[in-house]
Coordinates of C-alpha atoms in Angstrom, one line a residue:
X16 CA 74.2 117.7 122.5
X17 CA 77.7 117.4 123.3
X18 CA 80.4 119.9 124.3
X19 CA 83.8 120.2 122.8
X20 CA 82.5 117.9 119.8
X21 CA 85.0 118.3 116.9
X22 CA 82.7 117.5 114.8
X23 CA 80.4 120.6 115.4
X24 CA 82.3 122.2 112.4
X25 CA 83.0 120.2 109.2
X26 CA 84.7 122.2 106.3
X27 CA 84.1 120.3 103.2
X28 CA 88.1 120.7 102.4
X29 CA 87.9 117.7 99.5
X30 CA 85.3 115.6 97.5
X31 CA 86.6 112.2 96.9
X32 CA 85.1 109.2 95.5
X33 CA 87.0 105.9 95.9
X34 CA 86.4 103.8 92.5
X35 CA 89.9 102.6 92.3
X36 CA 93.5 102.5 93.5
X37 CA 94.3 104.7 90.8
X38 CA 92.5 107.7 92.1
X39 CA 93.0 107.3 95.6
X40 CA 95.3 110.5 95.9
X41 CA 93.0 112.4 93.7
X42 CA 91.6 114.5 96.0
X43 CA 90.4 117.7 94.0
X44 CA 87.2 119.0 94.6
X45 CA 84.5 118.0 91.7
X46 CA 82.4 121.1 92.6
X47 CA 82.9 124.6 91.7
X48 CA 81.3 125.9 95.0
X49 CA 84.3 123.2 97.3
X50 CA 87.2 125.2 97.9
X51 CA 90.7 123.5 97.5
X52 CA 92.7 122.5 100.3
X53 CA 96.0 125.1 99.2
X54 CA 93.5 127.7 99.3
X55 CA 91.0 126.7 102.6
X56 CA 93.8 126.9 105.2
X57 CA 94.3 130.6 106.7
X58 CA 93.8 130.8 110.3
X59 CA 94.0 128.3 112.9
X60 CA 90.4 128.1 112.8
X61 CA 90.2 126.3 109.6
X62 CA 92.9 123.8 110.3
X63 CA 90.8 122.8 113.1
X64 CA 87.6 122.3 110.8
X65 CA 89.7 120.5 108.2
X66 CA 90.6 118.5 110.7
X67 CA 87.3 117.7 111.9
X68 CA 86.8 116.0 108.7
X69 CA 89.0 113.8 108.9
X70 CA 87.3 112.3 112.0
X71 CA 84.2 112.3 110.4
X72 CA 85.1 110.1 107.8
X73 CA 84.8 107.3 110.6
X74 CA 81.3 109.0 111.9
X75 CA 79.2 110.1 108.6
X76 CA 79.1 109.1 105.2
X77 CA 79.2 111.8 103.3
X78 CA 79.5 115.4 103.2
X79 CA 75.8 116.3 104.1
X80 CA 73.7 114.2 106.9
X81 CA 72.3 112.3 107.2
X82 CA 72.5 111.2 103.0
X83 CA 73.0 112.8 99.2
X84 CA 76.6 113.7 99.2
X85 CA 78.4 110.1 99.9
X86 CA 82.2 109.9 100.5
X87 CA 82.0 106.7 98.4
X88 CA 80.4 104.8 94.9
X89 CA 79.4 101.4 94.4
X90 CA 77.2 101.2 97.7
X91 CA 74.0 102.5 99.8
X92 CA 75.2 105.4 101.4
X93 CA 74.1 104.2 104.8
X94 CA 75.8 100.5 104.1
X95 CA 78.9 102.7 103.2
X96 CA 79.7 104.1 106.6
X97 CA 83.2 103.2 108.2
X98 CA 81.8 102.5 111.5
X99 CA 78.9 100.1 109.9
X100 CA 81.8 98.5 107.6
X101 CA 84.2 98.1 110.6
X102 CA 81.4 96.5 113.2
X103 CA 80.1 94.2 110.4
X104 CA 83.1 92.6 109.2
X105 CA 83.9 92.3 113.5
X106 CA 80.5 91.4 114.6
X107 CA 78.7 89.7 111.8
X108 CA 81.7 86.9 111.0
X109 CA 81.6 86.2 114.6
X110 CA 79.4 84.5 117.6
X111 CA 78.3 87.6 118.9
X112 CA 76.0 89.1 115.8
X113 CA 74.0 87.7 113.3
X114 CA 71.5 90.1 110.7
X115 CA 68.0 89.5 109.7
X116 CA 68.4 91.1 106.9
X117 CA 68.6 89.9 103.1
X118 CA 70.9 92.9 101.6
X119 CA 72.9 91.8 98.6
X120 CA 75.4 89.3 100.7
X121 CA 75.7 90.4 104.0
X122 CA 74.6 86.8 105.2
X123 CA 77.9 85.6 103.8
X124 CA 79.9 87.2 106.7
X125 CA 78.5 85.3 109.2
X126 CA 78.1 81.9 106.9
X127 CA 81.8 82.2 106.4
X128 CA 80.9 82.1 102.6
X129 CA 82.0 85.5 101.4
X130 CA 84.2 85.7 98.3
X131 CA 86.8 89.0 97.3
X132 CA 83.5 89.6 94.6
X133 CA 81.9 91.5 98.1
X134 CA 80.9 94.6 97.8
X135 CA 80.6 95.3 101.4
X136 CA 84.4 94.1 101.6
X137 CA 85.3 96.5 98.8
X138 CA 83.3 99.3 101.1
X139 CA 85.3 98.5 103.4
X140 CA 88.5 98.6 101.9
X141 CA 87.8 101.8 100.2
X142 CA 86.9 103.7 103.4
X143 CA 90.1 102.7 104.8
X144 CA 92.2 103.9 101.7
X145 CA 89.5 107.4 101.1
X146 CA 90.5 108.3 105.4
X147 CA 94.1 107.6 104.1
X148 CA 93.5 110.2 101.0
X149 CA 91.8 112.6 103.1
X150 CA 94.8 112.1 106.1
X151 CA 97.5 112.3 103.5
X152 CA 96.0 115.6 102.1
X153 CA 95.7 117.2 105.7
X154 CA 99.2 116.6 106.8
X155 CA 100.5 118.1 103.2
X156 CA 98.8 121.4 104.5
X157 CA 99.7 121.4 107.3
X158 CA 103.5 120.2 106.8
X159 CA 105.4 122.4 108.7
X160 CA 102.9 125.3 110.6
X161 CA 104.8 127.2 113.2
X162 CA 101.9 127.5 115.5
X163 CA 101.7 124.5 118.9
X164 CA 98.3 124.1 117.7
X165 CA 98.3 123.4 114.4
X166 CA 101.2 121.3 114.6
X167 CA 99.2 118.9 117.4
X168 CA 96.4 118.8 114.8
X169 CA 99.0 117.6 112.6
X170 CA 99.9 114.8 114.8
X171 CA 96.0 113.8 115.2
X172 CA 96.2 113.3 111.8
X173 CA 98.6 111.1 111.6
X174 CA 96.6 108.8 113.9
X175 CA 93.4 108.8 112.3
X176 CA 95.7 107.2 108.9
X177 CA 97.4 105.0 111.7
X178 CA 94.5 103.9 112.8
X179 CA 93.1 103.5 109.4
X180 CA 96.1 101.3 108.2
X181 CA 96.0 99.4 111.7
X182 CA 92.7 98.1 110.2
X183 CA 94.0 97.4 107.5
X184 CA 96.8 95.3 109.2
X185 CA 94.4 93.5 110.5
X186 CA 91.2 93.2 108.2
X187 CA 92.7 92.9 105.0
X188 CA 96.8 92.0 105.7
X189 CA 99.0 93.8 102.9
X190 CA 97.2 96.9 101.5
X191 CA 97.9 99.9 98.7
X192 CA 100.7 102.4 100.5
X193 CA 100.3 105.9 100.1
X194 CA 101.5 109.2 102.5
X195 CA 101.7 112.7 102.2
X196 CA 105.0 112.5 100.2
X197 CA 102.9 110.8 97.1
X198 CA 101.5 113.7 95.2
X199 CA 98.3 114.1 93.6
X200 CA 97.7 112.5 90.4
X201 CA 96.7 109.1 88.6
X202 CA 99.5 106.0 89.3
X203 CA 99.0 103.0 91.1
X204 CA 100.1 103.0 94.5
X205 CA 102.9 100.1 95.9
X206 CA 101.5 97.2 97.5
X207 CA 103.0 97.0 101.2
X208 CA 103.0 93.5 102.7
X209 CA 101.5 92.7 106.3
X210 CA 104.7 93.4 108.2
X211 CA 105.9 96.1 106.5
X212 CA 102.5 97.9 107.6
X213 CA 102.6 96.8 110.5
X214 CA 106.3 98.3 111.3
X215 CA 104.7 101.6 109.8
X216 CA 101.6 101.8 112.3
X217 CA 104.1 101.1 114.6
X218 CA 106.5 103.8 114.0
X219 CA 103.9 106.6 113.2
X220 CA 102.3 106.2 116.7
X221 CA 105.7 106.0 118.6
X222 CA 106.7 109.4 117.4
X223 CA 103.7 111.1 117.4
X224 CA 102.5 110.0 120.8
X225 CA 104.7 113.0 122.4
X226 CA 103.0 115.5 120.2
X227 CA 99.7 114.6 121.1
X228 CA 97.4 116.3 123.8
X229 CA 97.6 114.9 127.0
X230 CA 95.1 112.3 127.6
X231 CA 91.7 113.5 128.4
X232 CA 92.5 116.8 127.0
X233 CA 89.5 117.0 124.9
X234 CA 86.8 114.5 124.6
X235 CA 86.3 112.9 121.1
X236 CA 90.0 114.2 119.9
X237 CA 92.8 111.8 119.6
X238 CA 95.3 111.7 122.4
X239 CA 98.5 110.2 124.3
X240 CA 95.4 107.9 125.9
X241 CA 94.2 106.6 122.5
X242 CA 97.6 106.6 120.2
X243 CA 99.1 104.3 123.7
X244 CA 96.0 101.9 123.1
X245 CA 96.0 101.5 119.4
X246 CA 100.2 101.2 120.4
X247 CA 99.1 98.9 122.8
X248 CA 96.5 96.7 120.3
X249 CA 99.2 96.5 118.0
X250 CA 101.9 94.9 119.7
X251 CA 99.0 92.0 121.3
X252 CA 98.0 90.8 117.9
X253 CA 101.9 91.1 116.5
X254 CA 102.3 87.4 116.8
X255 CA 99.3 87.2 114.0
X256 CA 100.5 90.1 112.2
X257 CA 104.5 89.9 112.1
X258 CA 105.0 86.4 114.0
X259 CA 106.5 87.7 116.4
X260 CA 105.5 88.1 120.3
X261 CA 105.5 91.6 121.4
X262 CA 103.9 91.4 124.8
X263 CA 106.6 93.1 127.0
X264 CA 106.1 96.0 124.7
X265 CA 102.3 95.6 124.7
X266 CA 102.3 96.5 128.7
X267 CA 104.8 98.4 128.6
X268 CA 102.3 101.1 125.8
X269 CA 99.7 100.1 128.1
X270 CA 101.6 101.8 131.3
X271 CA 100.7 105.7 130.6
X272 CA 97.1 104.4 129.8
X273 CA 96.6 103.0 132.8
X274 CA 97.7 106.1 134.7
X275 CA 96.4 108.3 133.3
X276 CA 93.6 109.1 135.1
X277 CA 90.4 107.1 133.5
X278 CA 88.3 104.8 135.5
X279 CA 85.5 102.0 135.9
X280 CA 82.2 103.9 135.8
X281 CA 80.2 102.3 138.9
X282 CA 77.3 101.2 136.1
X283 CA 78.5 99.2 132.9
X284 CA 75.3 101.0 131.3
X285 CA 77.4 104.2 131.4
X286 CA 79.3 103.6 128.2
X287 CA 76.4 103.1 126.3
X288 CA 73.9 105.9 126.3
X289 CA 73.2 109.2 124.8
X290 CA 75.5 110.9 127.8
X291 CA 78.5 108.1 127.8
X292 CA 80.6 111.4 126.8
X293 CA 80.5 111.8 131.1
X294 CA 81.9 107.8 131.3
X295 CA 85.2 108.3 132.8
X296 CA 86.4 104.8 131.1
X297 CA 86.0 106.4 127.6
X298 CA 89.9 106.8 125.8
X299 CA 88.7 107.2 122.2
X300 CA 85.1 107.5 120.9
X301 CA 83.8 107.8 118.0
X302 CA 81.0 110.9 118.4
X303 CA 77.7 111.3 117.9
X304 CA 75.1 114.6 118.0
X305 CA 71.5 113.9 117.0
X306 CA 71.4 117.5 115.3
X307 CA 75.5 117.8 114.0
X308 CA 76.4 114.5 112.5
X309 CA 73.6 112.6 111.0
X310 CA 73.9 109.4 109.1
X311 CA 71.8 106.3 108.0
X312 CA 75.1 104.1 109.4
X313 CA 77.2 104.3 112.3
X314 CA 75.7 104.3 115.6
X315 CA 72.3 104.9 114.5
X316 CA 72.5 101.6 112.0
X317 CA 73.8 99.3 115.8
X318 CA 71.0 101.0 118.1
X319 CA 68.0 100.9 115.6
X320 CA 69.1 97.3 114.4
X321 CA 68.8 95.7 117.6
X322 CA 65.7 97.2 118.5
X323 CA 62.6 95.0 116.9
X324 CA 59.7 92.4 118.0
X325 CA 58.3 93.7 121.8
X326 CA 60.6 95.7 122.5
X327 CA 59.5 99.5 123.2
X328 CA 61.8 101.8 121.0
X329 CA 61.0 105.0 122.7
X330 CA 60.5 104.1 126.1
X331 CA 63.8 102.3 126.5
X332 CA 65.7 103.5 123.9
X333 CA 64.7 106.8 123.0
X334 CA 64.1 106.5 119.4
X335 CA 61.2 106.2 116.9
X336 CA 62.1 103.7 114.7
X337 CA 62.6 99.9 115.2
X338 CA 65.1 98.2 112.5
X339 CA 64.4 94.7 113.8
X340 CA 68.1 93.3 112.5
X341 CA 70.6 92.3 114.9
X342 CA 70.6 89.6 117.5
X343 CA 73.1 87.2 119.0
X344 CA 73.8 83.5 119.6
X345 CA 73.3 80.9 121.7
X346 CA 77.3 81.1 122.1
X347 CA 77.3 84.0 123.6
X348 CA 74.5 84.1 125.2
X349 CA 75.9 80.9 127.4
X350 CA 78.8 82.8 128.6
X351 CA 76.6 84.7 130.7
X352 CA 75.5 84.0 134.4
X353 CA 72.4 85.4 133.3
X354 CA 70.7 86.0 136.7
X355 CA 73.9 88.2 138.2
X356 CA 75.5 89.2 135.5
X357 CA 74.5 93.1 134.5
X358 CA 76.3 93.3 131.7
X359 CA 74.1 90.5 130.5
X360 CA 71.6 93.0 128.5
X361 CA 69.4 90.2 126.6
X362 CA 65.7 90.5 125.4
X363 CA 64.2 87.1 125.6
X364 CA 60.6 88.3 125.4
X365 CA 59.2 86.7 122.3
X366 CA 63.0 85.6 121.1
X367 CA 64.4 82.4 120.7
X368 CA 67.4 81.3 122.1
X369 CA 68.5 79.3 119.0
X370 CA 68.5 80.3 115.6
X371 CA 66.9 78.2 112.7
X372 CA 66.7 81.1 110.3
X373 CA 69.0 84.1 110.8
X374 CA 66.3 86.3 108.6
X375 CA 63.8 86.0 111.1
X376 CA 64.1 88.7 114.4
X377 CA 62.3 86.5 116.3
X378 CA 65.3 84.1 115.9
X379 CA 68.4 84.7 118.6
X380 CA 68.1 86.8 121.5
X381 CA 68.1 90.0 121.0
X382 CA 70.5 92.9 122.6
X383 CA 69.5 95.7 124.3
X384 CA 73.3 97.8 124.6
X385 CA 72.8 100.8 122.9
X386 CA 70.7 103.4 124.2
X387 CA 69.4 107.1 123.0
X388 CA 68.2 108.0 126.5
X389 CA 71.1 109.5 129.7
X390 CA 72.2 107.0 132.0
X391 CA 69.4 108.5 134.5
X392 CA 66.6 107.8 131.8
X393 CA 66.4 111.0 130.3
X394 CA 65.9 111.6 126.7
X395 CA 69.1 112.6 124.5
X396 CA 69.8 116.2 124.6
X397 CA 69.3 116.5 120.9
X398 CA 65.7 114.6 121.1
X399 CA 66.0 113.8 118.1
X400 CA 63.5 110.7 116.6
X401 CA 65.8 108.4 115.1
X402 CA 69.3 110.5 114.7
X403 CA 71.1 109.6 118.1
X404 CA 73.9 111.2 120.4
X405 CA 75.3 107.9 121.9
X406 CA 79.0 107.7 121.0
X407 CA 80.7 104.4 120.1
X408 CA 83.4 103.4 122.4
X409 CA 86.3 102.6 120.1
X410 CA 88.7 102.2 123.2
X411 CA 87.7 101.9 126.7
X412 CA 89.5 101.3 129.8
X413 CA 88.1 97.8 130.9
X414 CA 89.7 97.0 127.0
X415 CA 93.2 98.0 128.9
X416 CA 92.5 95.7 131.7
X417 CA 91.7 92.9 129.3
X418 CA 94.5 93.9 127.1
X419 CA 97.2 94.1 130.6
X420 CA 95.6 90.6 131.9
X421 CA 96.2 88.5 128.3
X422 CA 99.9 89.9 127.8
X423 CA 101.0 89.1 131.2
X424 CA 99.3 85.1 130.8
X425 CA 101.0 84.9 127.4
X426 CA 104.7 86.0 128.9
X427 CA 104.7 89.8 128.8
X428 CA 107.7 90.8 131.6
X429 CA 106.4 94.3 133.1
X430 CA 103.3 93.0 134.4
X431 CA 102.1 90.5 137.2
X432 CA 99.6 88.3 138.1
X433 CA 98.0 89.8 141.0
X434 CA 97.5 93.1 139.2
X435 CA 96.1 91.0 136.3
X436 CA 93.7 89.4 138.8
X437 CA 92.9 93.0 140.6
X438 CA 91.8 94.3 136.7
X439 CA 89.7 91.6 135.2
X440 CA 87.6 91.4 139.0
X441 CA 87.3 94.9 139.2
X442 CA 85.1 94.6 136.0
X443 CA 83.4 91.3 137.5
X444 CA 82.6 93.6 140.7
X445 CA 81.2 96.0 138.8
X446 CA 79.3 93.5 136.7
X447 CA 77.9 91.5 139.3
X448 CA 77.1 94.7 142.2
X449 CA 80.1 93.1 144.7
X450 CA 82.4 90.4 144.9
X451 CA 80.3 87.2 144.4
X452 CA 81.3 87.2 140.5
X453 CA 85.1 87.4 141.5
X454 CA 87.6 85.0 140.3
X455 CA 90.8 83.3 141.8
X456 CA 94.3 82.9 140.9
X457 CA 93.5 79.5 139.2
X458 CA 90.8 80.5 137.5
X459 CA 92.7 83.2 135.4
X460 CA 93.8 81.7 131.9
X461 CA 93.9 82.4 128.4
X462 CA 90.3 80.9 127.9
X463 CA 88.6 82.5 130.4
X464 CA 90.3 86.1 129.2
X465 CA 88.7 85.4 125.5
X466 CA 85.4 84.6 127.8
X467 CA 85.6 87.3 129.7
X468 CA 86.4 89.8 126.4
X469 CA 83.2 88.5 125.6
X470 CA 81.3 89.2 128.5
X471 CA 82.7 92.5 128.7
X472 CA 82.9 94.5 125.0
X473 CA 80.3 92.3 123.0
X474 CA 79.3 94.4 120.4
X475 CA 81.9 97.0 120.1
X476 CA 83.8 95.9 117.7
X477 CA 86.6 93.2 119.1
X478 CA 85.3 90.3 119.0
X479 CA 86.8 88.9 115.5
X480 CA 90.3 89.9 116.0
X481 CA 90.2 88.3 119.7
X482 CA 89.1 85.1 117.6
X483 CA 91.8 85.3 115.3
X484 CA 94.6 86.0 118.1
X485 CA 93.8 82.9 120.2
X486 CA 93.3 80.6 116.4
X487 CA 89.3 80.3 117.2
X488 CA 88.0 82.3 113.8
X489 CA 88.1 79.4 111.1
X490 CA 89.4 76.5 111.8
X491 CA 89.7 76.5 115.7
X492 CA 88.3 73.8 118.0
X493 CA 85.6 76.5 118.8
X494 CA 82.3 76.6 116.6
X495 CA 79.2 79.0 116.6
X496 CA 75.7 78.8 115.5
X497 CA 75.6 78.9 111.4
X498 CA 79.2 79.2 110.9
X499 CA 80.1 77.5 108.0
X500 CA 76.4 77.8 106.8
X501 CA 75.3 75.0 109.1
X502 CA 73.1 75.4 112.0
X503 CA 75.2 74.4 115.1
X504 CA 79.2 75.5 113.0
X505 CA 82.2 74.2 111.6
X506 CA 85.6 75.0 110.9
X507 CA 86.1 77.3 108.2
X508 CA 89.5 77.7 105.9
X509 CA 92.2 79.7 107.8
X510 CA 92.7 81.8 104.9
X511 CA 89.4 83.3 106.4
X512 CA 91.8 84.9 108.9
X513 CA 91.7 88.1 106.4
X514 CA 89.6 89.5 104.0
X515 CA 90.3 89.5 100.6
X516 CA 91.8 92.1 98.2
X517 CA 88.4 93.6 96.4
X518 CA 88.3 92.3 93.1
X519 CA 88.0 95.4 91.6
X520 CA 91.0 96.7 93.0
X521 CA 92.9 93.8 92.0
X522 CA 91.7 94.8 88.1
X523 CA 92.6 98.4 88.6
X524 CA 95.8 98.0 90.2
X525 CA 98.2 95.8 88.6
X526 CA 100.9 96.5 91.4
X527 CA 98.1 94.3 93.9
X528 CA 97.9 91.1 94.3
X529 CA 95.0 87.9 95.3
X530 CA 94.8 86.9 98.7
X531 CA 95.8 83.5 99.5
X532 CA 92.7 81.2 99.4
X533 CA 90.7 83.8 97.4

């Protein structure tokens, strides 16, 4: 079980169910026995558990674990998660992940196929726009508090809908606009274009990043570390999202990061088992607790999907159940010096490297990342048989040394390349046990950093926006197994680049309008 977790206690401030633009700021409770925000808030206590909520919305899926109370209509509870939403549409489109499964259209993401008719894109936009709600009705009750504390909750609050609306920036482009200043009630929110987003995100991190916590002040709790990251993310994918090139600024946000104390844990494994709370790499996580935040999606949906076929679920992973979903490509896959490589965590046994049919496990190699067992071998502290406590590393530090590496080859002034060179090998040494896997001067370019940011955070969420930032998603020179619905990949229409506006929301907002190419 894990200390200081913020999501230990969860007051059920709000009930809101995301049907339609229209009701997104609708957040009055629906049940008698829910108290209202106005009346929940007396002591700093319960600012803290309201607050706690609004981190869950990126952990659970609804207000009781691990199922029956969902955040969110039109979809399986479980598929309905923000963390499950968020890896799919970053995983599944991409080289790195393909799914067995045969739920409604989930097939389309990685075929390239899927239309603004998805209902897993709606998910996802409607989790984006319910944390929004939920952010939006925090920071109105706790507009102006005296007290440090609450006011520093405040500001964490104000991330969480930055960081919302930076996925938004990035998934979906222009989105519906709502903040604390729209009240309550049935209208159709604005439409706010790409840029004008973007500027927002922007902004709201610059002046909150002062009234954070220092980083590392409490793990799992947004901080200076995680708002300079997200600042930092933003400003290295501005040329896609503004056209504009904002690398001096990207390592210039990436500075305090880098200083502030986190480093390379000695074993890449660290970061992904039941005790990666101890990694000292780990800026932002989203948490887990076997016992205190239960779900049929997050990070029990990405360590019981990979597990299937020969693998042994409780021996290596500490679990009781085997989903037998996720596996990889042969793309990936053939990044890897397979022999020296330790981040290269593959199970061949009874796998195929290529894929004929992505519904069969056997087809793909499958990944072994995730674990419910400590870093020593242990079993999880909450032992629990299929709920897990392994957090999912949203931002990590080798991400910064990725991040400071790319700026500076793509022109970024406040940066060099010999400290570029010292990052990215200091993740190879670590990789490979010494300095045999360590590269040269020459060797360092902008194709071996989207290789390397392969290598190195496979599976945690980054690999789609990489594609998009160096023009290899759609209709790059770079092709994957099935993309395009054909068994060795073609290019796809760039219009692909983003998701569509949902349908739905396109029919209940009149202010919102098609994406381009949908």
């Amino acid at each position: 079980m894990k200390a200081n977790n913020i999501y230990t206690s969860i007051l059920l401030l709000c009930i809101l169910t995301l049907v339609s633009c229209v009701n997104d700021l609708d957040v009055s409770p629906t049940d008698p026995d829910v108290v209202s925000a106005d009346k929940a808030y007396t002591t700093t206590a319960d600012y803290k558990e309201g607050l706690a909520k609004l981190y869950a919305t990126l952990a659970l899926s609804g207000q009781q674990g691990p199922d029956g109370y969902p955040d969110i209509e039109g979809i399986d509870e479980g598929f309905g998660n923000y963390l499950r939403q968020y890896w799919n549409h970053q995983e599944l489109t991409t080289d790195e992940a393909v799914l067995s499964w045969n739920d409604a259209t989930i097939k389309d993401f990685h075929w390239h196929t899927w239309t603004a008719n998805d209902g897993f894109i709606a998910a996802m936009h409607s989790r984006i726009m319910y944390t929004v709600a939920l952010c939006n009705e925090y920071l109105r009750a706790a507009a102006g508090h005296s007290e440090a504390e609450v006011q520093r909750f405040h500001a964490e609050a104000r991330f969480l809908r930055a960081l919302a609306y930076a996925h938004g920036v990035d998934l979906f482009g222009a989105m519906p606009f709502v903040t604390e200043e729209d009240l309550p009630g049935a209208f159709f929110p604005e439409r706010i274009t790409r840029e004008d987003l973007f500027a927002y995100v922007v902004d709201e991190l610059t002046e909150i990043l002062p009234l954070l916590g220092d980083a590392r002040f409490e793990y799992g709790r947004a901080d200076q570390g995680a708002a300079g990251m997200l600042l930092a993310k933003m400003y290295l994918n501005a040329e896609v999202y503004i056209g504009e090139s904002r690398y001096d600024e990207c390592l210039t946000a990436l500075q305090p990061v880098l200083a502030a104390g986190y480093t390379i844990p000695t074993a890449y494994m660290h970061s992904f088992v039941a005790d990666n709370h101890t990694s000292p790499e780990m800026i932002f996580p989203i948490t887990y607790d076997g016992l205190q935040t239960q779900t049929w999606g997050g990070m029990v949906y990405l360590l019981h999907s990979q597990i299937g076929g020969s693998m042994d679920a409780l021996g290596m992973f500490g679990t009781g159940d085997a989903w037998s979903g996720l596996r990889t490509t042969s793309a990936l896959v053939n990044k890897f010096d397979l022999t020296n490589d330790t981040r290269a965590l593959f199970w061949t046994d009874g796998q195929s490297l290529e894929i004929n049919d992505i519904g069969l496990f056997s087809d793909g190699y499958a990944i072994t990342k995730y674990r419910n067992r400590k870093l020593n071998g242990d079993l999880s502290d909450s032992n629990q048989s299929v709920q897990v406590d392994t957090d999912f590393p949203l931002f990590r530090l080798a991400d910064a040394y990725l991040m400071y590496a790319e700026a500076v080859l793509r022109g970024g002034q406040g940066g060099s390349r010999a400290q570029a060179l010292t990052y990215v090998n200091a993740l190879r040494t670590r990789a490979y046990g010494d300095n045999s896997g360590n590269i040269v001067d020459a060797d360092l370019d902008l194709n071996f950093i989207l290789d390397e940011r392969a290598r190195e955070l496979y599976w945690e969420g980054h690999r789609r926006t990489d594609l998009v930032r160096f023009e290899q998603f759609t209709d790059g020179t770079y092709q994957w197994p099935w993309k395009g619905k054909v068994k060795d990949g073609m290019a796809t229409g760039s219009f692909r680049d983003v998701f569509p506006v949902p349908s739905a929301q396109l029919v209940a907002n009149p202010n919102l309008t098609p994406t381009d190419g949908y």
